[in-house]
Coordinates of C-alpha atoms (C1' of nucleotides) in Angstrom, one line a residue:
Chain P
X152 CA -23.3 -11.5 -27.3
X153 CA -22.7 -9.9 -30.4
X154 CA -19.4 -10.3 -31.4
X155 CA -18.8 -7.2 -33.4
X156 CA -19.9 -4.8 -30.7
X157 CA -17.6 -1.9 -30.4
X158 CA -15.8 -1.0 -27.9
X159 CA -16.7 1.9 -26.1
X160 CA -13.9 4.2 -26.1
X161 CA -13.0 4.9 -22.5
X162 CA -9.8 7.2 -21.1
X163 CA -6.7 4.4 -21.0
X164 CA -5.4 3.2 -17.6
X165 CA -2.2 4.8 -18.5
X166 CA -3.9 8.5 -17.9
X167 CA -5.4 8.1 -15.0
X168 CA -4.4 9.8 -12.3
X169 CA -5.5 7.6 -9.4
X170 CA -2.9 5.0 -11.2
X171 CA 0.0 7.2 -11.8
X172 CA -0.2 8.1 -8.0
X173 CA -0.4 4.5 -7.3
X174 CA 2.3 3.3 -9.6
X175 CA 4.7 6.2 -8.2
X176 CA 3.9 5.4 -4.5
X177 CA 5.2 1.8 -5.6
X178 CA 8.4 2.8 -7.3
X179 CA 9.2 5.0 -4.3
X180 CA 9.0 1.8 -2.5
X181 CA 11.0 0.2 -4.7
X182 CA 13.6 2.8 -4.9
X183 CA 13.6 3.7 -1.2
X184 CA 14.3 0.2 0.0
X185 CA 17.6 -0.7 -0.4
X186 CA 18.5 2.6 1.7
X187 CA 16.1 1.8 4.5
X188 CA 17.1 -1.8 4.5
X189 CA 20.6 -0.4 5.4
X190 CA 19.0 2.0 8.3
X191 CA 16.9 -1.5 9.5
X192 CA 13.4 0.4 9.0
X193 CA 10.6 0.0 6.7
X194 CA 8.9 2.8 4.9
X195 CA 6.3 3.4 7.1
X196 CA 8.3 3.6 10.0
X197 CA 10.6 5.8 8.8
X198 CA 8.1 8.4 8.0
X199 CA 6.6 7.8 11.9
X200 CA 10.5 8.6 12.9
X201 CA 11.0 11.8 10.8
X202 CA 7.8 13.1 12.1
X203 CA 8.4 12.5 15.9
X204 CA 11.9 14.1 14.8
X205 CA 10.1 17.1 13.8
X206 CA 7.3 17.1 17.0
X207 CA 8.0 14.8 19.7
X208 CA 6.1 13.3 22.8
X209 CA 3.1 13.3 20.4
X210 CA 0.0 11.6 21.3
X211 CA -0.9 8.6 18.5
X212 CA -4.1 10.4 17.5
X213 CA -1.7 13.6 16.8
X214 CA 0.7 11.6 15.0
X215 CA -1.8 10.1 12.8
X216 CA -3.0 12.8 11.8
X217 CA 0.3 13.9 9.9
X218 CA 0.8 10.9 8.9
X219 CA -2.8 9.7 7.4
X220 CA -3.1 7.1 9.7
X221 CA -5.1 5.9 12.6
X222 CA -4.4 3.9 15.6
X223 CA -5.0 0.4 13.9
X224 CA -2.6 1.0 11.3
X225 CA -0.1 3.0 13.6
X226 CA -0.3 1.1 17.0
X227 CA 1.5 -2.5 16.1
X228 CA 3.8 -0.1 13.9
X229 CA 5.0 1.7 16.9
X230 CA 5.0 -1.3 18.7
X231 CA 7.7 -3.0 16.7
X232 CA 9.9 0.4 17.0
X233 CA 9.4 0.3 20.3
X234 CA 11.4 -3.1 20.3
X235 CA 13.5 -2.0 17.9
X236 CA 14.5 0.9 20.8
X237 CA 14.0 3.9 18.9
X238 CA 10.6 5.1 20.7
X239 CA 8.8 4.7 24.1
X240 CA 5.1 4.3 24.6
X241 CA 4.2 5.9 27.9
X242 CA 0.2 6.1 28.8
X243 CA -0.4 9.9 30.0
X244 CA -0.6 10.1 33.5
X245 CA -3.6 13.3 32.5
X246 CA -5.6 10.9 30.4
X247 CA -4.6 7.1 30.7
X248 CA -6.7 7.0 27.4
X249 CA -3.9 8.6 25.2
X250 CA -0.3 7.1 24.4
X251 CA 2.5 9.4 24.1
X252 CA 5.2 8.2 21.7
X253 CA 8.8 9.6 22.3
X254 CA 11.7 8.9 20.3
X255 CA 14.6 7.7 22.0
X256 CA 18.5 8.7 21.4
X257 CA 18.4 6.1 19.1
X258 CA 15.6 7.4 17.5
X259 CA 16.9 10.5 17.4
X260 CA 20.4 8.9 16.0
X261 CA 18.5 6.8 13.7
X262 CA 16.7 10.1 11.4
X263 CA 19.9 12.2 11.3
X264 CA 21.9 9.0 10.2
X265 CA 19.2 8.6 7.6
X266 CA 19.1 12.3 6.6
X267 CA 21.8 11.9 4.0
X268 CA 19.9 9.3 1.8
X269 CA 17.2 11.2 0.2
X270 CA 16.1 10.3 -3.5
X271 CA 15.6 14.1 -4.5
X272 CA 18.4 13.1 -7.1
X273 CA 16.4 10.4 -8.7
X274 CA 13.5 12.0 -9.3
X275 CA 15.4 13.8 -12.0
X276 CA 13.8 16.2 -11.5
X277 CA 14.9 20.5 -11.0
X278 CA 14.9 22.2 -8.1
X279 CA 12.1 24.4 -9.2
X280 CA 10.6 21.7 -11.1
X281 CA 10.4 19.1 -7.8
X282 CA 8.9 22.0 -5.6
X283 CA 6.1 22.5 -8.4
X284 CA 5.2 18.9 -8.6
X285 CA 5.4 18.6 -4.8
X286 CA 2.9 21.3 -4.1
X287 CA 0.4 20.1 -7.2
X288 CA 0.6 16.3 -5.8
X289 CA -0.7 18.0 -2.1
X290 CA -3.0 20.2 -3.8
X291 CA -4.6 17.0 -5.2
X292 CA -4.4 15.1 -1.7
X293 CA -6.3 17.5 0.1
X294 CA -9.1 18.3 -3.0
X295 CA -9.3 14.5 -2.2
X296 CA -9.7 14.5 1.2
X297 CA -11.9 17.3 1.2
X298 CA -14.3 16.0 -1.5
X299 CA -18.0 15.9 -0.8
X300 CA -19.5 12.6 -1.8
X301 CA -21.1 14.0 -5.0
X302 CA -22.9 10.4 -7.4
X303 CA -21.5 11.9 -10.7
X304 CA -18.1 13.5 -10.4
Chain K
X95 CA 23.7 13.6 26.0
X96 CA 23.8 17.9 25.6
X97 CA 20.1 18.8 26.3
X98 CA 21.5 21.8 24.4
X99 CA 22.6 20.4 21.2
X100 CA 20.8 22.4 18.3
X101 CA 18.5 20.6 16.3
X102 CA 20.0 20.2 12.2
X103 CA 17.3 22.0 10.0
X104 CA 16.5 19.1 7.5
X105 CA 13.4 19.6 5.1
X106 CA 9.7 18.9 7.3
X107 CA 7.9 15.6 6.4
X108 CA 5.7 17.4 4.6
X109 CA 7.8 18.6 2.3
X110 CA 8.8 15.2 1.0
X111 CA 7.9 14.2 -2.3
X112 CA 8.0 10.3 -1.4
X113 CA 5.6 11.7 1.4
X114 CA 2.9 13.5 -1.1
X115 CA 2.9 10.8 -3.3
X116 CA 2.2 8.0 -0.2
X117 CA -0.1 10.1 1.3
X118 CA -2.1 10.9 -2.0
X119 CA -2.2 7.2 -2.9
X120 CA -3.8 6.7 0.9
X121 CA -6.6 9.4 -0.2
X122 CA -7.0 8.2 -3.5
X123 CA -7.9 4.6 -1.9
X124 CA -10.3 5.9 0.7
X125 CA -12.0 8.3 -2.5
X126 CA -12.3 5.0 -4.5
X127 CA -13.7 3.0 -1.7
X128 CA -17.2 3.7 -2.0
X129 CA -17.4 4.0 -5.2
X130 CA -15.6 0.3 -5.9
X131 CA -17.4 -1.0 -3.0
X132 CA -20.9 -0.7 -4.7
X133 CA -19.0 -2.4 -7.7
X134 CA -17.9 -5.3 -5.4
X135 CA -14.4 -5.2 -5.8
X136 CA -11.1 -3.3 -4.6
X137 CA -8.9 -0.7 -6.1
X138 CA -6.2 -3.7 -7.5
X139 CA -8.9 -5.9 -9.0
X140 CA -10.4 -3.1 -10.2
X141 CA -6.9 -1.8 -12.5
X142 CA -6.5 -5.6 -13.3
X143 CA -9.9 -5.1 -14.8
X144 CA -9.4 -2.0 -16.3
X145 CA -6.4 -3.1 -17.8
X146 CA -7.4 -6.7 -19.1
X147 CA -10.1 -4.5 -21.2
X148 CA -8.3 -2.5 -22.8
X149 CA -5.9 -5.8 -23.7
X150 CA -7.7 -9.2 -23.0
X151 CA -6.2 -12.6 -23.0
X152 CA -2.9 -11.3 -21.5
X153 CA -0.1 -13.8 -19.2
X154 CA 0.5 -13.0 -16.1
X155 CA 3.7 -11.4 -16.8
X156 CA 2.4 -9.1 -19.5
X157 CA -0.4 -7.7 -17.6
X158 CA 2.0 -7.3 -14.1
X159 CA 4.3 -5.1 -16.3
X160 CA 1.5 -2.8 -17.2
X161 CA 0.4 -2.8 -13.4
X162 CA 3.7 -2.7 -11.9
X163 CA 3.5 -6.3 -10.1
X164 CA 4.3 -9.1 -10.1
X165 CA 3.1 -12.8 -9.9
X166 CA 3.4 -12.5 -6.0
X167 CA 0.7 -10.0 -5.9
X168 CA -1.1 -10.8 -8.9
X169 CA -1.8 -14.5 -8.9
X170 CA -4.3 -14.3 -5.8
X171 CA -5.8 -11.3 -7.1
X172 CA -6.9 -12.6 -10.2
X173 CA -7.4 -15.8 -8.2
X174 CA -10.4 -13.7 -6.6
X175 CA -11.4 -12.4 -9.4
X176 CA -11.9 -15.8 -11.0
X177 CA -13.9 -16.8 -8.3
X178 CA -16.4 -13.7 -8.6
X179 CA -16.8 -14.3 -12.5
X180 CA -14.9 -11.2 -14.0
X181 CA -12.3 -13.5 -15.7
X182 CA -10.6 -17.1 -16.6
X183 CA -7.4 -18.1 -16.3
X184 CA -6.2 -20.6 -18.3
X185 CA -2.6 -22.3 -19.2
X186 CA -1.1 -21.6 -22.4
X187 CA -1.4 -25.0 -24.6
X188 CA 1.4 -23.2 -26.8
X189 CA 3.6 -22.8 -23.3
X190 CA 2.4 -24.4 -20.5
X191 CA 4.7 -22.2 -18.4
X192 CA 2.2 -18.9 -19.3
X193 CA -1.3 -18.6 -17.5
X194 CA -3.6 -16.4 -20.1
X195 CA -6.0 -14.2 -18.7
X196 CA -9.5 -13.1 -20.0
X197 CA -12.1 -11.3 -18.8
X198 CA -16.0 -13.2 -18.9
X199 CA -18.9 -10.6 -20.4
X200 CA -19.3 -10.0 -16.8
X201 CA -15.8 -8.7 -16.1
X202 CA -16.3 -6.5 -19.5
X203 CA -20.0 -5.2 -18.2
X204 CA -18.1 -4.7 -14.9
X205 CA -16.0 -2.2 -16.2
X206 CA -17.9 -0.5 -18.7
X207 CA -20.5 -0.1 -15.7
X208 CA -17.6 1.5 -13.7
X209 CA -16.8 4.0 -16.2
X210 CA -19.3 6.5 -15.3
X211 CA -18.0 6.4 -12.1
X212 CA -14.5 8.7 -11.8
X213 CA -12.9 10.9 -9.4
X214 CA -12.0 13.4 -11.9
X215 CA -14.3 16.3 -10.3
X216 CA -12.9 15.2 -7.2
X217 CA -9.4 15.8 -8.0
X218 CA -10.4 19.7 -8.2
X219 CA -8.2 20.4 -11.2
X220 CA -8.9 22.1 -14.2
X221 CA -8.8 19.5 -17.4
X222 CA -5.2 21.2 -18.6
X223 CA -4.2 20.9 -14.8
X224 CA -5.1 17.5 -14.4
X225 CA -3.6 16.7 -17.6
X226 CA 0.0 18.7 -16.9
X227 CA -0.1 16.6 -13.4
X228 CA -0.9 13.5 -14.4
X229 CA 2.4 13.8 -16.9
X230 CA 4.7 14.7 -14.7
X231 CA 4.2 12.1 -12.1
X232 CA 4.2 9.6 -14.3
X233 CA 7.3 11.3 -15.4
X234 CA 8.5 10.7 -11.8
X235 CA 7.5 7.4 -11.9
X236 CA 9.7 6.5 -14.8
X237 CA 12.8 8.0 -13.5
X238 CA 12.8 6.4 -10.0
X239 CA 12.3 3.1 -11.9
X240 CA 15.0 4.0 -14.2
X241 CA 17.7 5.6 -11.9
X242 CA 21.0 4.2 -11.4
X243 CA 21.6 3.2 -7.6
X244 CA 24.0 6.2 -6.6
X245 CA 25.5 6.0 -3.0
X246 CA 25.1 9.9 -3.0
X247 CA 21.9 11.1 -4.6
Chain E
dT144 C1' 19.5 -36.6 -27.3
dC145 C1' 20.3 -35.1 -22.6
dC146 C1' 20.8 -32.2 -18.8
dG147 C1' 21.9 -27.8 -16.8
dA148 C1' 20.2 -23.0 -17.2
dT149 C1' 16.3 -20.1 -17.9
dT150 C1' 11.6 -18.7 -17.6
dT151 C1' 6.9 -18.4 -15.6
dA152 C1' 3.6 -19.0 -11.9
dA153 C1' 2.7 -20.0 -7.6
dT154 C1' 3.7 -20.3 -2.6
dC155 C1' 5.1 -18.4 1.8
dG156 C1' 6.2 -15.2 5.6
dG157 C1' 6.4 -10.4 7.1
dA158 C1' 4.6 -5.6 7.0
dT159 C1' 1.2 -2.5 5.9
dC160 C1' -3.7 -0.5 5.4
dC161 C1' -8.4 -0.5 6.5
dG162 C1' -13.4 -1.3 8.3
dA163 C1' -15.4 -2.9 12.3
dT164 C1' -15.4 -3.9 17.0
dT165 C1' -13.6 -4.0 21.7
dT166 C1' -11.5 -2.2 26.0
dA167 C1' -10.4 1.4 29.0
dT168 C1' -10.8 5.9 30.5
dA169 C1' -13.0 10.4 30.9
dT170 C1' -17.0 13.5 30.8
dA171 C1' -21.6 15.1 31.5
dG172 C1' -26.3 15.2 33.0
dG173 C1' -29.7 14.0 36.4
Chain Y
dC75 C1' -22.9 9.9 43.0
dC76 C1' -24.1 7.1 38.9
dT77 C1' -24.7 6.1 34.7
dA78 C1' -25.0 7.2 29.5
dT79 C1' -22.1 9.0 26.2
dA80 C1' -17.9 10.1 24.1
dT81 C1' -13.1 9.4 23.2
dA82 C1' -8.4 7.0 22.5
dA83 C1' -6.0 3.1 21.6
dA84 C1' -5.9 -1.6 20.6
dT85 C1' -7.5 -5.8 18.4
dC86 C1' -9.1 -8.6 14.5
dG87 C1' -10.0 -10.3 9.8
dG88 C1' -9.4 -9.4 4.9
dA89 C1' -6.6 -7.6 1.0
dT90 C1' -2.5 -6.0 -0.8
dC91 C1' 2.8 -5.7 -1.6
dC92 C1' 7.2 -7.7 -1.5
dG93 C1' 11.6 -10.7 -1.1
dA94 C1' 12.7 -15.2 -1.3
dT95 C1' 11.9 -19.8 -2.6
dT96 C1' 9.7 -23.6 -5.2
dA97 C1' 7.6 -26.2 -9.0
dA98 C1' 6.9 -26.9 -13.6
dA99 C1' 8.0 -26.3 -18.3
dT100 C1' 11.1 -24.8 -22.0
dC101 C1' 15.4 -23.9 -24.0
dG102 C1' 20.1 -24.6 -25.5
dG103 C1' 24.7 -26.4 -26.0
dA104 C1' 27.7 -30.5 -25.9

DNA sequence: TCCGATTTAATCGGATCCGATTTATATAGG
DNA sequence: CCTATATAAATCGGATCCGATTAAATCGGA
């Protein structure tokens, strides 16, 4: 090759927006476990609690749904809180297909314990300022989603 | 238990900005799949890539900072990536400690082929949009990293 | 020089996340 | 009624991601 080729000048890693989202979702992680280490849950789980908080006796399809997740992701998830006592997995007796998820006491227990850690303080950001970004960041999600398969965007 | 007890109003799920970023990162990674799939390799190998051209013969170390990972995560990654051809990794005769990275002329057509393939269309945003997003997540991103562990934020 | 402390990768086990498949149940058409 | 199709959850294998530990090399002070 020729040694002297030059190098075409692509947009740095450092701008792109697929790795800013990715780099922030691991920081969160990092900044969000020593609080859910104390509440005994991971991440995911804690985001399955909160929104059977919100909706309960949801099916796992339904849940999914708010959470972005499907059944192979969300099944041995809801499994291990099962153990963990703060759900119940109960086949409906309508359609022995579906599995409705329940949170128990402890469940219950579990999210309003948890509901006085929040990070909104390390985000540093304002009030007004932290609802702006919120919104833009689920603006992009759903132009995401939503996206037709289109060879040259 | 009091069947009755109200419910405490705490902000919905979807509301969360730990929960937009998460669940923007999940649609970001199904958006990339195709599109890295015909390249032959996955969202991580592909930044590892990305980043080792704009900065070849990196350690380990140097090019997890810039990722946000560490060895754990990185070593089989570029592991794989040796074994498909995109780069070497060889010990530092200088430090035997270091591992140096490099990408082959394949890893470097690998990404220069990749680079007409973005998601920036996708995103939906106008170019001073994208650009005003893009900046304050990674804006985000630096102050969870950087904030103090407070019992009360 | 010598040996304990430090640094760098690598290894390992646990928990996602996902595409693909399988199993069980429900539905519809003949 | 009976089967072909559809749907919901579960299972499985591959690829991260991370905390904790290990192995190897280097460094530094007595």
């Amino acid at each position: 090759m020729d040694a002297s080729a030059p190098k075409p000048n692509y947009p740095k890693l450092a701008d792109f927006m697929c790795f800013a989202v990715y780099s922030t979702n691991l920081a969160y992680g990092r900044a969000y476990k020593p609080i859910l280490e104390a509440l005994g849950v991971t991440y995911t789980q804690w985001i399955a609690i909160v929104a059977l908080w919100e909706d309960d006796h949801q099916t796992v399809s339904t849940l999914g749904e708010k959470l972005f997740l499907e059944s192979n992701t969300l099944t041995p998830i809801l499994k291990k809180l099962e153990t963990l006592g703060y759900l119940r997995r109960e086949r409906d007796p309508k359609d022995e297909r579906q599995v409705i998820v329940s949170l128990t006491q402890a469940g219950r227990a579990l999210r309003e314990q948890g509901a006085q850690k929040t990070l909104v303080k390390a985000t540093g950001l304002e009030p007004e300022e932290f609802r702006v970004l919120q919104k833009a960041i689920v603006k992009l999600r759903t132009n995401l989603l939503h996206h037709a398969a289109d060879p040259a965007d």
